[in-house]
Short mmCIF file of N, CA, C and O in Angstrom, two decimals:
data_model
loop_
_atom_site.label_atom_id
_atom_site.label_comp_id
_atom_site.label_asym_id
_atom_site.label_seq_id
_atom_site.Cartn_x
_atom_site.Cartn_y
_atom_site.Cartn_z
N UNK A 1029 16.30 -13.58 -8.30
CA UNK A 1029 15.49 -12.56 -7.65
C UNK A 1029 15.83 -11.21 -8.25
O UNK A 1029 17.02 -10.90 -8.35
N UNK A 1030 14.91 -10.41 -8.65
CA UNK A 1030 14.83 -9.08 -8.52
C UNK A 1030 15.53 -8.10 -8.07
O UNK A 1030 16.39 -8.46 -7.26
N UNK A 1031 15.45 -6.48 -8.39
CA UNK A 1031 15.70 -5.63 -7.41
C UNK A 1031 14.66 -5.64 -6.57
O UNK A 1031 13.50 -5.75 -6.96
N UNK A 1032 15.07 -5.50 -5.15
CA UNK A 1032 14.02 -4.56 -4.09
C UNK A 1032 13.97 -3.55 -4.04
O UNK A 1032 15.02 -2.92 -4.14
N UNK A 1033 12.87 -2.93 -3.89
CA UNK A 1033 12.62 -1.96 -3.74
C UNK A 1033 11.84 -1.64 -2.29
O UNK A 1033 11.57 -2.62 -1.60
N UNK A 1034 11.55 -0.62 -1.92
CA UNK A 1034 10.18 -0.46 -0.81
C UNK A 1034 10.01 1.09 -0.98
O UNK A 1034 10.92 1.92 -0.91
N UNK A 1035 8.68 1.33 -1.21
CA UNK A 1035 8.17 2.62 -0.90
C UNK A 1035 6.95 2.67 -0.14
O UNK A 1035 6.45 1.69 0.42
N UNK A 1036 6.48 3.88 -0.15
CA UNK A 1036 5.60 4.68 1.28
C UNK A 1036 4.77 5.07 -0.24
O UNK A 1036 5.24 5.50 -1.30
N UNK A 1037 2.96 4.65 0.26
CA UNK A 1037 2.38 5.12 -0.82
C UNK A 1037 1.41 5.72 0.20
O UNK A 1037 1.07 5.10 1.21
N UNK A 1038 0.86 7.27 -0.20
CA UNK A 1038 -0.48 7.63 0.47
C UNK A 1038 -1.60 8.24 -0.63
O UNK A 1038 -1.46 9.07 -1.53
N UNK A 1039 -2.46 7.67 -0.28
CA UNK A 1039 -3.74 7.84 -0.94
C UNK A 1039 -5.07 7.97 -0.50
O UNK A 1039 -5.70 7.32 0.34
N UNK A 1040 -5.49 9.18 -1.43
CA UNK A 1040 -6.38 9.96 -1.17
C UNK A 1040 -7.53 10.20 -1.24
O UNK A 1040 -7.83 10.58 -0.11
N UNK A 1041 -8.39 10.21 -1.85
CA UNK A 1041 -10.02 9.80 -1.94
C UNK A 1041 -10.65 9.06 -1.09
O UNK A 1041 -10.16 8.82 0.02
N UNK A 1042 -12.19 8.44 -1.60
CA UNK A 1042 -13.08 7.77 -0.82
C UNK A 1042 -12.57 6.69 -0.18
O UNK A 1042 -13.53 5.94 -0.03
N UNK A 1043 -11.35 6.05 0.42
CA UNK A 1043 -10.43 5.07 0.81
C UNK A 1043 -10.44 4.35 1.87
O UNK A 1043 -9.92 3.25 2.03
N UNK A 1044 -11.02 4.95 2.58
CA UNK A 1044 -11.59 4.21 4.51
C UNK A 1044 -13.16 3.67 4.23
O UNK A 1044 -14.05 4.24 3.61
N UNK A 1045 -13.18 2.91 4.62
CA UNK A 1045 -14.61 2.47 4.80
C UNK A 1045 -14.86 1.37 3.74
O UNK A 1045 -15.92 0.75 3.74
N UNK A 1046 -14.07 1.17 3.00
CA UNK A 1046 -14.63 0.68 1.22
C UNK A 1046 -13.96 -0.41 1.17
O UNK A 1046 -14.06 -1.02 0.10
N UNK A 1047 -12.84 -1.19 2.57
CA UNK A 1047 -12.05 -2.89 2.59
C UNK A 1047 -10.67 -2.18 1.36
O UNK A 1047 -9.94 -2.69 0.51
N UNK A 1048 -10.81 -1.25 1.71
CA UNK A 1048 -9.36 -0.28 0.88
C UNK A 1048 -7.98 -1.50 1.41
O UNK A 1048 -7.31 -2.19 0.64
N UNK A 1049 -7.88 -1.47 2.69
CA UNK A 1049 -6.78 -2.22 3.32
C UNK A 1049 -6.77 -3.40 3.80
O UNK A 1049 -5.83 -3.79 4.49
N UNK A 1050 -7.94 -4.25 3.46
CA UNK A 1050 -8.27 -5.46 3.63
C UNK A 1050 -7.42 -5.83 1.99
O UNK A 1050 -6.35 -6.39 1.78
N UNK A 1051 -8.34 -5.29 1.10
CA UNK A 1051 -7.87 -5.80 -0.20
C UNK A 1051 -6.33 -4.92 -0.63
O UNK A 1051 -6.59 -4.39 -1.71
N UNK A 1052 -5.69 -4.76 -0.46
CA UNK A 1052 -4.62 -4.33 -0.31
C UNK A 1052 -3.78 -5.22 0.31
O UNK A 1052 -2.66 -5.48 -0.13
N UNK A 1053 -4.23 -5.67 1.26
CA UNK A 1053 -3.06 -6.96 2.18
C UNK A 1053 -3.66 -7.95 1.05
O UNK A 1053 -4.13 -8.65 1.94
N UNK A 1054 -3.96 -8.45 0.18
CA UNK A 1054 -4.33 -9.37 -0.30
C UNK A 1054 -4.29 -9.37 -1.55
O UNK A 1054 -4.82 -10.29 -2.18
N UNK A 1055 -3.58 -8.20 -2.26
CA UNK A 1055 -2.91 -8.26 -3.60
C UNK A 1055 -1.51 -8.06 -2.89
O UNK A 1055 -0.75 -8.97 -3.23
N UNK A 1056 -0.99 -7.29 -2.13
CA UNK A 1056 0.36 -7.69 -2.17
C UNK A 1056 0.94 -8.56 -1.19
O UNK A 1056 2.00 -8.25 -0.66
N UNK A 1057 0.17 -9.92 -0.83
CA UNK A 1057 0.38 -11.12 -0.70
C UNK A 1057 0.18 -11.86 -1.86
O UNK A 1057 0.80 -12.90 -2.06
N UNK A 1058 -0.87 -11.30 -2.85
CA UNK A 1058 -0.70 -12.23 -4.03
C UNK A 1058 0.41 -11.97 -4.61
O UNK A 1058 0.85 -12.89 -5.31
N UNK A 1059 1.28 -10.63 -4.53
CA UNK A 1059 2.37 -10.51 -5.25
C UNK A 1059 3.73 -10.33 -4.32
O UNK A 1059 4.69 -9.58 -4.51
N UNK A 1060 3.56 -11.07 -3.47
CA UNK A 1060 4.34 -11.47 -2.16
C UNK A 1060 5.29 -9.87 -2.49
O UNK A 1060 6.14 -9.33 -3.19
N UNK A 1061 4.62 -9.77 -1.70
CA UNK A 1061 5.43 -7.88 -0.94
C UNK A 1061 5.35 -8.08 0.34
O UNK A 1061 4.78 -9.09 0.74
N UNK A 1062 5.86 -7.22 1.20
CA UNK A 1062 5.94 -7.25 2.46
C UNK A 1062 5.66 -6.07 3.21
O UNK A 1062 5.84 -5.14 2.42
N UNK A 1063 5.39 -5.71 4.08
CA UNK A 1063 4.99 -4.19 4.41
C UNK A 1063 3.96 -3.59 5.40
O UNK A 1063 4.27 -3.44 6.59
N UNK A 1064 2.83 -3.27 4.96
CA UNK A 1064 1.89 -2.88 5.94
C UNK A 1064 0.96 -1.65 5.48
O UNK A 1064 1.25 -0.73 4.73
N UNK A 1065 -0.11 -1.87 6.07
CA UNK A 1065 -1.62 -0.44 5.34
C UNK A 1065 -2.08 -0.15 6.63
O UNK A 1065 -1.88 -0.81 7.65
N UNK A 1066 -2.90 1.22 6.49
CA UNK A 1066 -3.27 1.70 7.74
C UNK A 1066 -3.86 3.15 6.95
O UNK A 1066 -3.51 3.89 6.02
N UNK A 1067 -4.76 3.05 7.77
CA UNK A 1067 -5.58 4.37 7.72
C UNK A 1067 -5.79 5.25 8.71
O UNK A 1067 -6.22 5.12 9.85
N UNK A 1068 -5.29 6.48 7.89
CA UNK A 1068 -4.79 8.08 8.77
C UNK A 1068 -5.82 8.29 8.77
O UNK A 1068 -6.70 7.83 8.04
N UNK A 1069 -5.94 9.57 10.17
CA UNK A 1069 -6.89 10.47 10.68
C UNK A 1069 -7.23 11.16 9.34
O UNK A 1069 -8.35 11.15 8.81
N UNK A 1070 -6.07 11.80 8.83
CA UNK A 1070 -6.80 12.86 8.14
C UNK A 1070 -7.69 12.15 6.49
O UNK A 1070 -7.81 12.80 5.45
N UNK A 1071 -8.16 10.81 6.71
CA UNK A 1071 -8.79 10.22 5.49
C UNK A 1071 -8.39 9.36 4.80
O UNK A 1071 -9.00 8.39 4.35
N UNK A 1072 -6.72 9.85 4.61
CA UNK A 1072 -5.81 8.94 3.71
C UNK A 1072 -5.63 7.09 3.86
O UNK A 1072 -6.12 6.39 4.75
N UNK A 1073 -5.23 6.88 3.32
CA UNK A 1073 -4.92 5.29 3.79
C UNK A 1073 -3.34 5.62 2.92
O UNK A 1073 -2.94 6.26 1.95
N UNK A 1074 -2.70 4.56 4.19
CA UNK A 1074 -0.50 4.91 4.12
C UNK A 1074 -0.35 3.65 3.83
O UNK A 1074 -1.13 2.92 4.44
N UNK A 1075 0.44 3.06 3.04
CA UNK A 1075 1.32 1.55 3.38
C UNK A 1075 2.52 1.84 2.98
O UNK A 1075 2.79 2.91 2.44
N UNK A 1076 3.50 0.76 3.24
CA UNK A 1076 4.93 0.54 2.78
C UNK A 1076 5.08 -0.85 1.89
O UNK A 1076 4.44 -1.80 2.34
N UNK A 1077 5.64 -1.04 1.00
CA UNK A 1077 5.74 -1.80 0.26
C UNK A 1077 7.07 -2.35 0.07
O UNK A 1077 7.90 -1.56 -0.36
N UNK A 1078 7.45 -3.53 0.30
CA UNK A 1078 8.52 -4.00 -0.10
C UNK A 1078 8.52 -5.57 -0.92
O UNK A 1078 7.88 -6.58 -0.63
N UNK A 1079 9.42 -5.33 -1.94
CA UNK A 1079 9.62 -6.79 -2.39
C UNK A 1079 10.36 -6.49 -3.67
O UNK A 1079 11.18 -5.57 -3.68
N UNK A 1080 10.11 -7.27 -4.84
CA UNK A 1080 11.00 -7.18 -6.34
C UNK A 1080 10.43 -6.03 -6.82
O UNK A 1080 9.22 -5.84 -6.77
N UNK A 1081 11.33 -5.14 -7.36
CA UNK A 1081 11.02 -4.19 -8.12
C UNK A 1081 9.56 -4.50 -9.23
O UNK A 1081 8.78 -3.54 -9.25
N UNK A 1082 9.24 -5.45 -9.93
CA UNK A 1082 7.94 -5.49 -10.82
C UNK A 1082 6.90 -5.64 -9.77
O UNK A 1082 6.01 -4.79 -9.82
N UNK A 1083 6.81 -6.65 -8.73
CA UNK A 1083 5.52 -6.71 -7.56
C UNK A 1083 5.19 -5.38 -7.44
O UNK A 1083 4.23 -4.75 -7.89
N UNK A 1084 6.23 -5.02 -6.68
CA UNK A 1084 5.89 -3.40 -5.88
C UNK A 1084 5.42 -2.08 -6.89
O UNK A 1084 4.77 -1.08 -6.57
N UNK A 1085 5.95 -2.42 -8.12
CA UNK A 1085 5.03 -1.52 -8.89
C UNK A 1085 3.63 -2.32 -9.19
O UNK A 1085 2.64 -1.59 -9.25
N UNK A 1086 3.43 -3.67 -9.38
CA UNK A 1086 1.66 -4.14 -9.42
C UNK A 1086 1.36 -3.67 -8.61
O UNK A 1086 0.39 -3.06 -9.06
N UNK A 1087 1.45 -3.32 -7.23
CA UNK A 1087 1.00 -3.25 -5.51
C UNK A 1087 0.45 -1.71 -5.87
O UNK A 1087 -0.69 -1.34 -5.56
N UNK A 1088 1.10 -1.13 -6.33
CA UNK A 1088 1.36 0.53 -6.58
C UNK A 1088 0.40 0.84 -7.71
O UNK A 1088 -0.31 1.82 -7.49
N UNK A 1089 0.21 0.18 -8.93
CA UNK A 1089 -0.89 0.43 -9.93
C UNK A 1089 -2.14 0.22 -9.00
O UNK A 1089 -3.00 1.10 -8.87
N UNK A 1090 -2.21 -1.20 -8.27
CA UNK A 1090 -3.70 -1.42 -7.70
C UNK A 1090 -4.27 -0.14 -7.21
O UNK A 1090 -5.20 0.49 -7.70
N UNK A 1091 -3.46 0.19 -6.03
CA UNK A 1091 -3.20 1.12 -4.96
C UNK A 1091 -4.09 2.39 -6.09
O UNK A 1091 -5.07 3.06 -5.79
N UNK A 1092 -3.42 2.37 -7.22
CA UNK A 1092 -3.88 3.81 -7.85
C UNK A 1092 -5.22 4.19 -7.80
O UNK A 1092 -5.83 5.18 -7.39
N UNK A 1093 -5.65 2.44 -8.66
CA UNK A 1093 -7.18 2.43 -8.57
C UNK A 1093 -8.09 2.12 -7.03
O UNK A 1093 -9.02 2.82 -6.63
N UNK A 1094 -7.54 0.90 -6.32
CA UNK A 1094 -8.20 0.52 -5.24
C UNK A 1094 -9.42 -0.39 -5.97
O UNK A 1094 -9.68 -0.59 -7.16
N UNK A 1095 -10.23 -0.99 -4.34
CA UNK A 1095 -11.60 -1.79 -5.07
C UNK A 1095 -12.29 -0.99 -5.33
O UNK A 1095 -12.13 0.21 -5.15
N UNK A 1096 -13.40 -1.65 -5.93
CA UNK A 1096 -14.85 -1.10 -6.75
C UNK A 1096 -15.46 -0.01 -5.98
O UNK A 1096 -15.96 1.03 -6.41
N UNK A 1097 -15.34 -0.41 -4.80
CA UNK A 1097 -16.18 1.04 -3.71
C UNK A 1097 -15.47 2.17 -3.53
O UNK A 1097 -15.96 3.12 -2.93
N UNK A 1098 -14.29 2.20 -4.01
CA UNK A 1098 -13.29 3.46 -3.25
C UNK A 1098 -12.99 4.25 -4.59
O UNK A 1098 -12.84 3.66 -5.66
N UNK A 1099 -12.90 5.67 -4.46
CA UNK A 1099 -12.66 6.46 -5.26
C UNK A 1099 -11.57 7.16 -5.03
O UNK A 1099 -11.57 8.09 -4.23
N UNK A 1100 -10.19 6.70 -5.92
CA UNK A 1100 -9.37 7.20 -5.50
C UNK A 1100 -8.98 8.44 -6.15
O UNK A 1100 -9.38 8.41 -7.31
N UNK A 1101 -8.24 9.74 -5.80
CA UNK A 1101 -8.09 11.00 -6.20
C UNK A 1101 -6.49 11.04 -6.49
O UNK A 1101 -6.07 11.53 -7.55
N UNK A 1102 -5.56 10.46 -5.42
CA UNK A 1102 -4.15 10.94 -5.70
C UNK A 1102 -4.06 9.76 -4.96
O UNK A 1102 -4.78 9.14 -4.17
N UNK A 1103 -2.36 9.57 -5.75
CA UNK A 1103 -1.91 8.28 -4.87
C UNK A 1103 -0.25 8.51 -4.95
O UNK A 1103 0.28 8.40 -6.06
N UNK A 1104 0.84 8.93 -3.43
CA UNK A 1104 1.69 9.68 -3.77
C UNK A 1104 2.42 8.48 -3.38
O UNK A 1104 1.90 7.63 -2.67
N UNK A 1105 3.89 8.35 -3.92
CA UNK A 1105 4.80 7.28 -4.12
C UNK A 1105 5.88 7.97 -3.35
O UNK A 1105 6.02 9.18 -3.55
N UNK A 1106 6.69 7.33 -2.46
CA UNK A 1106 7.81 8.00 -1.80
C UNK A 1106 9.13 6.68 -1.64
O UNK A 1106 8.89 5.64 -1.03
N UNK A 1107 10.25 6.91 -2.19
CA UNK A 1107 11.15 5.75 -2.40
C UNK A 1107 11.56 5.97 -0.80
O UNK A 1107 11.34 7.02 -0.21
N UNK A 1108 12.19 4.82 -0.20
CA UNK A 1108 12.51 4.27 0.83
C UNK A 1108 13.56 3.35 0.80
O UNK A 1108 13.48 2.44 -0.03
N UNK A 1109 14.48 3.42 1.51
CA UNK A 1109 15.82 2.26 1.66
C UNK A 1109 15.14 1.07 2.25
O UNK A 1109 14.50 1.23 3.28
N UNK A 1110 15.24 -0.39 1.55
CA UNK A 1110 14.93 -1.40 1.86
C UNK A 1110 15.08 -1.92 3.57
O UNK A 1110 16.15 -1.71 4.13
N UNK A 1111 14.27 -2.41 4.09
CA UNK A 1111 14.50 -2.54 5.62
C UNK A 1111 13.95 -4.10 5.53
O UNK A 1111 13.05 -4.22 6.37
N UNK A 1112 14.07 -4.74 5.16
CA UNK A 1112 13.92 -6.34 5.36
C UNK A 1112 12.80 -6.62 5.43
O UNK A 1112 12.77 -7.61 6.15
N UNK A 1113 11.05 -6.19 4.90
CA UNK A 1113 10.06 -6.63 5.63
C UNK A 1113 9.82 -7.85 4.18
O UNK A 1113 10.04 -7.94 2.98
N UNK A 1114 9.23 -8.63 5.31
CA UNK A 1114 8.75 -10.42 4.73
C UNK A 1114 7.18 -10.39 4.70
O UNK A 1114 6.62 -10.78 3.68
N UNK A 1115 6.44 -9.95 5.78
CA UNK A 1115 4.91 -9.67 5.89
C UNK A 1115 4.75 -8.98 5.88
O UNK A 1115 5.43 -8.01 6.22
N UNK A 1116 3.19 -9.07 5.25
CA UNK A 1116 2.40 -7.89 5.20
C UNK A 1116 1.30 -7.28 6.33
O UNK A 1116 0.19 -7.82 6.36
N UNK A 1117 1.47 -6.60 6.89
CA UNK A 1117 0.06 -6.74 7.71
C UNK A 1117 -0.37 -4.98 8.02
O UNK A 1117 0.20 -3.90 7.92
N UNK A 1118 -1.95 -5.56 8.52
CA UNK A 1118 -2.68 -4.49 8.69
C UNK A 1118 -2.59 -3.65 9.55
O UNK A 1118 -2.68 -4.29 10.59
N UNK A 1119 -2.38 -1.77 9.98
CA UNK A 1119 -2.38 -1.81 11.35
C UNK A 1119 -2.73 -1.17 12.12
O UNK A 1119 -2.99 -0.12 11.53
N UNK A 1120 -2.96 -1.04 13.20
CA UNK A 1120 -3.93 0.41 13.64
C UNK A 1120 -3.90 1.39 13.18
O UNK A 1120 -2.85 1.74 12.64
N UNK A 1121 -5.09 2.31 13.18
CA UNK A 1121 -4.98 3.84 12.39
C UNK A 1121 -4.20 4.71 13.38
O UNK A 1121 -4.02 4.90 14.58
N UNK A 1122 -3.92 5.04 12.41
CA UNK A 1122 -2.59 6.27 12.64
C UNK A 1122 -3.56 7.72 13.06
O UNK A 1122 -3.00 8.79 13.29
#
């Protein structure tokens, strides 16, 4: 196994409305991360990411771009001390 890592990513552009965090739980289950997405009041969509250091940066490139409908503008990376997460899931807006 890997290093772990986990970070806090928020991102900015067209990001709510577009399955931003649908498809997001579903690349970093393809790249077994653990963590959680959610979309802020003020537009943004937040997750936390945890797993092997190479996943969590795939999770983090996607994140840059997002799907086909979403236009992303900024996507800010914040390191975090590992806290054990195994799943991923979706979760109420913040």
């Amino acid at each position: 196994m890997g290093v772990v890592r986990r970070v806090r990513v928020v991102v900015e552009g067209r990001v709510q409305g577009v399955g931003y965090r649908f498809t997001t739980a579903t690349v970093a289950a393809r790249e077994n991360v653990g963590g959680w997405v959610r979309n802020r009041g003020d537009g943004t969509v937040e997750a936390e990411l945890e797993g092997e250091d190479a996943a969590v940066d795939a999770v983090c490139a996607w994140m840059a771009d997002g799907p086909p409908s979403a236009r992303v503008t900024a996507a800010r990376v914040e390191e975090l001390a590992p806290a054990g997460a195994e799943s991923f899931d979706i979760r109420p807006d913040a």
